[in-house]
Short mmCIF file of C-alpha atoms in Angstrom, two decimals:
data_model
loop_
_atom_site.label_atom_id
_atom_site.label_comp_id
_atom_site.label_asym_id
_atom_site.label_seq_id
_atom_site.Cartn_x
_atom_site.Cartn_y
_atom_site.Cartn_z
CA MET A 1 0.00 0.00 0.00
CA SER A 2 1.49 3.34 -0.99
CA THR A 3 1.65 6.16 1.55
CA SER A 4 -0.81 8.25 -0.49
CA ASP A 5 -3.43 5.47 -0.16
CA THR A 6 -3.13 5.37 3.63
CA HIS A 7 -5.84 7.50 5.21
CA LEU A 8 -5.31 6.50 8.85
CA HIS A 9 -2.13 4.97 10.25
CA ILE A 10 -2.55 3.39 13.69
CA ASP A 11 1.12 3.41 14.64
CA ASN A 12 2.13 0.91 17.35
CA VAL A 13 -0.77 1.85 19.65
CA SER A 14 -0.96 0.31 23.13
CA LYS A 15 -3.40 0.94 25.96
CA THR A 16 -3.32 -0.09 29.61
CA PHE A 17 -6.02 0.26 32.25
CA GLY A 18 -4.23 -0.22 35.57
CA ASP A 19 -2.68 -3.69 35.38
CA VAL A 20 -4.69 -4.70 32.30
CA GLN A 21 -3.15 -4.24 28.87
CA ALA A 22 -6.12 -3.74 26.55
CA LEU A 23 -4.07 -3.13 23.38
CA LYS A 24 -0.55 -4.32 22.56
CA GLY A 25 1.32 -2.54 19.80
CA VAL A 26 -1.51 -2.35 17.25
CA ASP A 27 -0.14 -1.25 13.87
CA LEU A 28 -2.59 -0.83 10.99
CA GLU A 29 -2.71 1.16 7.78
CA ILE A 30 -6.29 1.94 6.77
CA LYS A 31 -6.80 2.71 3.12
CA ARG A 32 -8.77 5.77 2.00
CA GLY A 33 -12.39 4.94 1.20
CA SER A 34 -12.15 1.40 2.58
CA PHE A 35 -14.58 -0.40 4.89
CA VAL A 36 -12.64 -1.95 7.78
CA CYS A 37 -14.18 -4.34 10.32
CA LEU A 38 -12.59 -4.87 13.74
CA LEU A 39 -13.61 -8.41 14.69
CA GLY A 40 -12.91 -10.48 17.77
CA PRO A 41 -14.35 -12.00 20.95
CA SER A 42 -15.53 -9.91 23.90
CA GLY A 43 -12.64 -8.21 25.66
CA CYS A 44 -10.27 -8.42 22.67
CA GLY A 45 -9.77 -4.62 22.56
CA LYS A 46 -11.78 -3.73 19.46
CA THR A 47 -14.03 -1.13 21.18
CA THR A 48 -11.05 0.34 23.04
CA LEU A 49 -9.28 0.78 19.70
CA LEU A 50 -12.33 2.47 18.18
CA ARG A 51 -12.59 4.82 21.19
CA ILE A 52 -8.93 5.77 20.79
CA ILE A 53 -9.52 6.51 17.09
CA ALA A 54 -12.55 8.63 18.04
CA GLY A 55 -10.57 10.47 20.73
CA PHE A 56 -12.64 9.29 23.70
CA GLU A 57 -9.58 7.46 25.07
CA ASN A 58 -5.91 8.36 24.81
CA ALA A 59 -3.39 5.69 23.83
CA SER A 60 -0.80 4.81 26.48
CA SER A 61 1.79 4.75 23.70
CA GLY A 62 1.88 5.01 19.93
CA HIS A 63 0.37 7.51 17.50
CA LEU A 64 -2.63 8.09 15.24
CA MET A 65 -1.70 9.65 11.91
CA LEU A 66 -4.53 11.01 9.74
CA ASP A 67 -3.25 11.96 6.28
CA GLY A 68 0.22 12.19 7.81
CA ILE A 69 -0.85 14.49 10.66
CA ASP A 70 -0.54 13.28 14.26
CA ILE A 71 -4.02 13.55 15.85
CA SER A 72 -3.18 11.50 18.97
CA GLN A 73 -3.81 14.41 21.35
CA MET A 74 -6.57 16.10 19.34
CA PRO A 75 -9.92 16.28 21.20
CA PRO A 76 -12.86 14.37 19.65
CA HIS A 77 -14.83 17.44 18.50
CA LYS A 78 -11.84 18.71 16.50
CA ARG A 79 -11.36 15.40 14.71
CA GLY A 80 -14.77 15.78 13.08
CA PHE A 81 -15.40 12.05 12.77
CA GLY A 82 -18.92 10.68 12.31
CA MET A 83 -19.89 8.04 14.85
CA VAL A 84 -22.83 5.70 15.39
CA PHE A 85 -23.00 4.08 18.82
CA GLN A 86 -24.61 0.78 19.78
CA SER A 87 -27.26 2.82 21.64
CA LEU A 88 -27.58 5.16 18.59
CA ALA A 89 -27.70 8.17 21.01
CA LEU A 90 -30.38 10.01 19.04
CA PHE A 91 -32.03 12.97 20.76
CA PRO A 92 -35.57 11.78 21.63
CA HIS A 93 -36.95 15.32 22.10
CA MET A 94 -35.94 16.37 18.57
CA SER A 95 -37.47 15.65 15.20
CA VAL A 96 -35.67 13.51 12.64
CA ALA A 97 -34.60 16.60 10.68
CA LYS A 98 -33.19 18.32 13.79
CA ASN A 99 -31.29 15.16 14.75
CA ILE A 100 -29.67 14.94 11.32
CA ALA A 101 -28.91 18.69 11.24
CA TYR A 102 -27.45 18.78 14.76
CA GLY A 103 -23.80 18.51 13.74
CA LEU A 104 -24.30 21.06 10.97
CA LYS A 105 -25.86 23.51 13.42
CA LEU A 106 -22.86 23.18 15.76
CA ARG A 107 -20.64 24.07 12.80
CA ASN A 108 -22.68 27.23 12.09
CA ILE A 109 -23.82 25.96 8.71
CA SER A 110 -26.59 28.18 7.29
CA LYS A 111 -30.19 27.05 7.83
CA ALA A 112 -30.76 26.81 4.08
CA GLU A 113 -27.75 24.52 3.69
CA GLN A 114 -28.89 22.47 6.69
CA ARG A 115 -32.31 21.95 5.08
CA ASN A 116 -30.74 20.94 1.77
CA ARG A 117 -28.37 18.48 3.43
CA VAL A 118 -31.14 16.94 5.55
CA GLU A 119 -33.37 16.56 2.49
CA GLU A 120 -30.54 14.98 0.51
CA LEU A 121 -29.73 12.48 3.26
CA LEU A 122 -33.37 11.55 3.90
CA ASN A 123 -33.65 10.73 0.19
CA VAL A 124 -30.45 8.68 0.34
CA ILE A 125 -31.77 6.61 3.28
CA GLU A 126 -35.14 6.41 1.48
CA LEU A 127 -37.13 8.09 4.27
CA PRO A 128 -38.00 11.48 2.72
CA GLU A 129 -41.40 11.67 4.44
CA ILE A 130 -40.27 11.50 8.09
CA ALA A 131 -38.37 14.78 8.50
CA GLU A 132 -40.74 16.22 11.11
CA ARG A 133 -41.54 12.97 12.84
CA PRO A 134 -40.29 12.58 16.44
CA VAL A 135 -37.52 10.03 16.85
CA SER A 136 -39.61 8.23 19.50
CA ALA A 137 -42.17 7.35 16.80
CA LEU A 138 -39.67 5.53 14.57
CA SER A 139 -39.12 1.79 14.15
CA GLY A 140 -35.76 0.22 14.99
CA GLY A 141 -34.64 0.17 11.36
CA GLN A 142 -35.67 3.80 10.81
CA ARG A 143 -33.68 4.88 13.88
CA GLN A 144 -30.63 3.08 12.54
CA ARG A 145 -30.89 4.94 9.24
CA VAL A 146 -31.39 8.31 10.95
CA ALA A 147 -28.34 7.72 13.17
CA ILE A 148 -26.27 6.89 10.09
CA ALA A 149 -27.59 9.96 8.25
CA ARG A 150 -26.75 12.20 11.23
CA ALA A 151 -23.18 10.87 11.33
CA LEU A 152 -22.72 11.36 7.58
CA ALA A 153 -24.31 14.84 7.49
CA ILE A 154 -21.06 16.55 8.51
CA GLN A 155 -19.18 14.79 5.67
CA PRO A 156 -16.70 13.25 8.12
CA PRO A 157 -13.20 12.13 7.12
CA LEU A 158 -13.81 8.90 9.09
CA PHE A 159 -17.06 7.08 9.85
CA LEU A 160 -16.91 4.99 13.05
CA LEU A 161 -19.53 2.43 14.08
CA ASP A 162 -19.67 0.50 17.37
CA GLU A 163 -21.92 -2.56 16.82
CA PRO A 164 -24.81 -0.36 15.60
CA LEU A 165 -26.91 -3.27 14.29
CA SER A 166 -26.63 -5.66 17.24
CA ALA A 167 -30.10 -4.88 18.67
CA LEU A 168 -31.99 -5.59 15.43
CA ASP A 169 -33.78 -8.83 14.59
CA ALA A 170 -32.06 -11.12 12.08
CA LYS A 171 -33.97 -10.11 8.92
CA LEU A 172 -33.80 -6.37 9.60
CA ARG A 173 -30.14 -6.66 10.51
CA ASP A 174 -29.39 -8.41 7.22
CA ASN A 175 -31.21 -5.67 5.28
CA MET A 176 -29.41 -2.93 7.20
CA GLN A 177 -26.02 -4.52 6.49
CA ILE A 178 -26.72 -4.25 2.77
CA GLU A 179 -27.93 -0.66 3.13
CA LEU A 180 -24.94 0.33 5.24
CA ARG A 181 -22.49 -1.05 2.68
CA GLN A 182 -24.31 0.70 -0.16
CA LEU A 183 -24.29 4.03 1.73
CA GLN A 184 -20.58 3.69 2.49
CA GLN A 185 -19.83 3.03 -1.16
CA LYS A 186 -22.05 5.92 -2.28
CA PHE A 187 -20.30 8.43 0.00
CA GLY A 188 -16.84 6.87 -0.37
CA VAL A 189 -16.13 7.54 3.32
CA THR A 190 -13.41 5.60 5.15
CA THR A 191 -15.37 3.44 7.59
CA ILE A 192 -14.35 1.43 10.67
CA LEU A 193 -16.92 -0.93 12.20
CA VAL A 194 -16.62 -2.86 15.45
CA THR A 195 -18.50 -6.17 15.42
CA HIS A 196 -18.39 -9.63 16.97
CA ASP A 197 -20.59 -10.99 14.18
CA GLN A 198 -18.47 -12.97 11.71
CA HIS A 199 -21.12 -13.00 8.98
CA GLU A 200 -21.51 -9.23 9.25
CA ALA A 201 -17.76 -8.68 9.04
CA MET A 202 -17.37 -11.01 6.03
CA MET A 203 -20.25 -9.32 4.23
CA LEU A 204 -19.19 -5.71 4.82
CA ALA A 205 -15.42 -5.51 5.01
CA ASP A 206 -12.78 -4.64 2.45
CA GLU A 207 -10.28 -5.27 5.25
CA LEU A 208 -10.90 -7.62 8.16
CA VAL A 209 -8.87 -7.07 11.35
CA VAL A 210 -9.07 -10.00 13.76
CA LEU A 211 -8.06 -9.16 17.34
CA LYS A 212 -7.46 -11.29 20.41
CA ASP A 213 -6.15 -10.20 23.81
CA GLY A 214 -5.36 -6.73 22.49
CA GLU A 215 -3.26 -7.94 19.54
CA VAL A 216 -3.92 -8.06 15.81
CA TYR A 217 -3.85 -11.75 14.85
CA GLN A 218 -4.54 -11.14 11.16
CA SER A 219 -5.42 -8.21 8.90
CA ALA A 220 -6.39 -8.92 5.29
CA ASP A 221 -9.36 -9.03 2.94
CA PRO A 222 -12.16 -11.38 4.14
CA ALA A 223 -11.46 -14.09 1.55
CA THR A 224 -7.80 -14.32 2.59
CA VAL A 225 -8.64 -14.43 6.29
CA TYR A 226 -11.20 -17.17 5.68
CA GLN A 227 -9.24 -19.28 3.19
CA LYS A 228 -5.73 -18.70 4.60
CA PRO A 229 -6.03 -18.00 8.33
CA ALA A 230 -2.77 -16.88 9.93
CA ASN A 231 -3.11 -19.19 12.94
CA SER A 232 -5.43 -21.69 14.59
CA PHE A 233 -7.30 -19.01 16.57
CA VAL A 234 -8.31 -17.14 13.40
CA ALA A 235 -9.26 -20.41 11.69
CA ASP A 236 -11.48 -21.47 14.58
CA PHE A 237 -12.96 -18.02 15.32
CA LEU A 238 -13.92 -17.21 11.74
CA GLY A 239 -16.23 -19.90 10.46
CA ALA A 240 -15.45 -22.44 13.19
CA ALA A 241 -12.97 -24.64 11.34
CA ASN A 242 -12.37 -28.25 12.31
CA LEU A 243 -9.00 -28.39 14.10
CA VAL A 244 -7.31 -31.80 14.13
CA PRO A 245 -3.80 -33.09 14.88
CA ALA A 246 -1.48 -33.60 11.91
CA ALA A 247 2.20 -34.29 11.23
CA VAL A 248 4.69 -33.87 8.40
CA SER A 249 5.05 -37.38 6.93
CA LYS A 250 7.55 -36.62 4.17
CA ASP A 251 8.59 -33.68 2.04
CA GLY A 252 5.49 -31.96 0.71
CA HIS A 253 3.07 -34.25 2.56
CA VAL A 254 1.22 -34.30 5.88
CA THR A 255 -0.76 -37.05 7.57
CA VAL A 256 -4.20 -35.99 8.78
CA MET A 257 -6.52 -38.53 10.41
CA GLY A 258 -4.59 -41.34 8.80
CA GLN A 259 -4.79 -39.85 5.29
CA GLU A 260 -1.62 -38.68 3.60
CA ILE A 261 -2.22 -35.40 1.80
CA ALA A 262 -0.01 -33.35 -0.50
CA CYS A 263 0.68 -30.16 1.46
CA ASP A 264 3.99 -28.31 1.50
CA THR A 265 4.56 -26.92 5.00
CA GLY A 266 8.28 -26.23 4.77
CA GLN A 267 8.69 -28.10 8.09
CA PRO A 268 10.95 -31.13 8.72
CA VAL A 269 9.53 -34.66 8.74
CA GLY A 270 7.91 -35.55 12.07
CA THR A 271 6.90 -31.97 12.93
CA ARG A 272 3.62 -31.97 14.84
CA LEU A 273 0.99 -29.69 13.35
CA SER A 274 -2.58 -28.57 13.82
CA ALA A 275 -4.68 -28.77 10.65
CA ALA A 276 -7.74 -26.60 10.02
CA MET A 277 -10.46 -27.79 7.64
CA ARG A 278 -13.59 -25.83 6.77
CA ALA A 279 -16.86 -27.79 6.95
CA GLU A 280 -17.61 -27.15 3.26
CA HIS A 281 -14.14 -28.37 2.20
CA ILE A 282 -14.64 -31.93 3.45
CA GLY A 283 -16.16 -34.29 0.90
CA LEU A 284 -18.14 -37.49 1.51
CA VAL A 285 -17.43 -40.74 -0.30
CA PRO A 286 -18.99 -44.20 0.06
CA VAL A 287 -17.26 -46.49 2.56
CA SER A 288 -16.71 -48.97 -0.29
CA MET A 289 -14.34 -46.37 -1.81
CA ALA A 290 -12.69 -45.60 1.52
CA LYS A 291 -9.17 -46.82 0.80
CA ASP A 292 -6.82 -44.43 2.63
CA HIS A 293 -9.78 -42.23 3.65
CA PRO A 294 -10.85 -41.70 7.28
CA VAL A 295 -14.17 -43.40 8.08
CA GLY A 296 -16.67 -42.16 10.68
CA ALA A 297 -20.25 -42.37 11.85
CA VAL A 298 -22.94 -39.73 11.39
CA LYS A 299 -23.67 -38.32 14.85
CA PHE A 300 -25.97 -35.43 13.90
CA LEU A 301 -27.46 -33.94 10.77
CA ARG A 302 -29.73 -31.05 9.88
CA ASP A 303 -31.17 -29.65 6.68
CA LEU A 304 -30.26 -25.96 6.23
CA GLY A 305 -32.21 -25.55 2.99
CA PRO A 306 -29.55 -25.31 0.28
CA ALA A 307 -27.12 -27.42 2.33
CA THR A 308 -27.02 -30.18 4.92
CA GLU A 309 -24.76 -29.92 7.96
CA LEU A 310 -23.47 -33.10 9.57
CA VAL A 311 -21.39 -33.96 12.60
CA ILE A 312 -19.30 -37.04 11.88
CA SER A 313 -17.36 -38.82 14.60
CA VAL A 314 -14.00 -40.20 13.46
CA ASP A 315 -11.97 -42.01 16.17
CA GLY A 316 -13.58 -39.87 18.86
CA GLN A 317 -13.05 -36.60 16.98
CA ASP A 318 -16.24 -34.76 15.94
CA LEU A 319 -16.02 -33.05 12.55
CA ARG A 320 -18.52 -30.64 11.05
CA VAL A 321 -19.23 -31.22 7.38
CA ARG A 322 -21.44 -29.10 5.14
CA CYS A 323 -22.62 -30.49 1.80
CA ASP A 324 -24.70 -29.08 -1.02
CA ASN A 325 -28.12 -30.77 -0.90
CA ALA A 326 -27.80 -31.62 -4.58
CA THR A 327 -24.77 -33.83 -3.84
CA VAL A 328 -25.24 -35.09 -0.28
CA PRO A 329 -25.93 -38.85 -0.08
CA ASP A 330 -29.00 -40.15 1.73
CA LEU A 331 -27.69 -40.58 5.28
CA SER A 332 -29.14 -41.18 8.71
CA ILE A 333 -27.82 -41.08 12.27
CA GLY A 334 -25.29 -43.88 12.81
CA ALA A 335 -24.53 -44.38 9.11
CA GLN A 336 -20.89 -45.02 8.20
CA VAL A 337 -19.30 -42.61 5.75
CA ALA A 338 -15.78 -41.91 4.47
CA LEU A 339 -14.29 -38.43 4.28
CA SER A 340 -12.29 -36.90 1.46
CA LEU A 341 -9.82 -34.20 2.56
CA ASP A 342 -8.55 -31.62 0.06
CA GLY A 343 -4.92 -30.64 0.69
CA SER A 344 -5.28 -27.42 -1.31
CA ARG A 345 -7.94 -26.28 1.17
CA LEU A 346 -6.03 -27.34 4.27
CA SER A 347 -4.44 -24.77 6.62
CA VAL A 348 -1.69 -26.10 8.88
CA PHE A 349 0.02 -24.52 11.87
CA ARG A 350 2.72 -25.58 14.30
CA ALA A 351 1.09 -27.49 17.15
#
């Protein structure tokens, strides 16, 4: 990434609260106009990082560089970032129009320009008729859109979101994810979203930043993080991969569950490994064709519509397998089945 493409550089940022180190040397370059998702389990430091970017917390060490300018000590109101909180923080005593115009009013923008901007944004979020409606009269989805419009009204250099969709029901949340991505693309604003929802992060992000215990475990586009996880934590956290013991059997090969698979690890023969296999990358073959394939028993199965998910027990190890319903054989609980493992889809790590 060239320097001119970097909008925000989070430069070796650490944060401690008493004896607790919430962030440990986080170093990220966020590209201009990109949608970045901070993903990780509770307590991983993602919200702390967002609050430092917003200016609500100061880093214990490190710097924030916005277009090459150090903003580490700049107060939040001077950064001019748009932000949507989990609680939305709309003003219940104000109309929709006054909520959206609030930031413009603070910046002494003329009333005519405020009206034009509010009208433009209400059309963008497809709610042109609710300008004078009180916020208390809105549905959950409408409030989300108004909060987003209010944050974007000031044309912020950065748009920060702290799990803004977590309180919505599944269908509305899915719709809002699509709308949020479309709005971000329309405005071209550099966006950073905190979420613990893997599906949401995969759907929205240009860049996925996976954190654990205050450290960045992997930062890449979603496809790379999913297909080539940097370590076993990322593999298991994103998409819940099957993690099984493995070992280097000879040059360019590993043994996994008794099956020798072509996989170049660069490690010496005998090295103990952990292998990660996605549920959809494990094939099923008849037991009659099971030469050199691990064989197990179906322990659980469920129809997910376009796919069937199975849990298959192989030598005491439960593996999740997901098959397209057009190809899945007719199986029942207790049935014996052989597994086909694809070395090109295998991720291996030092045990």
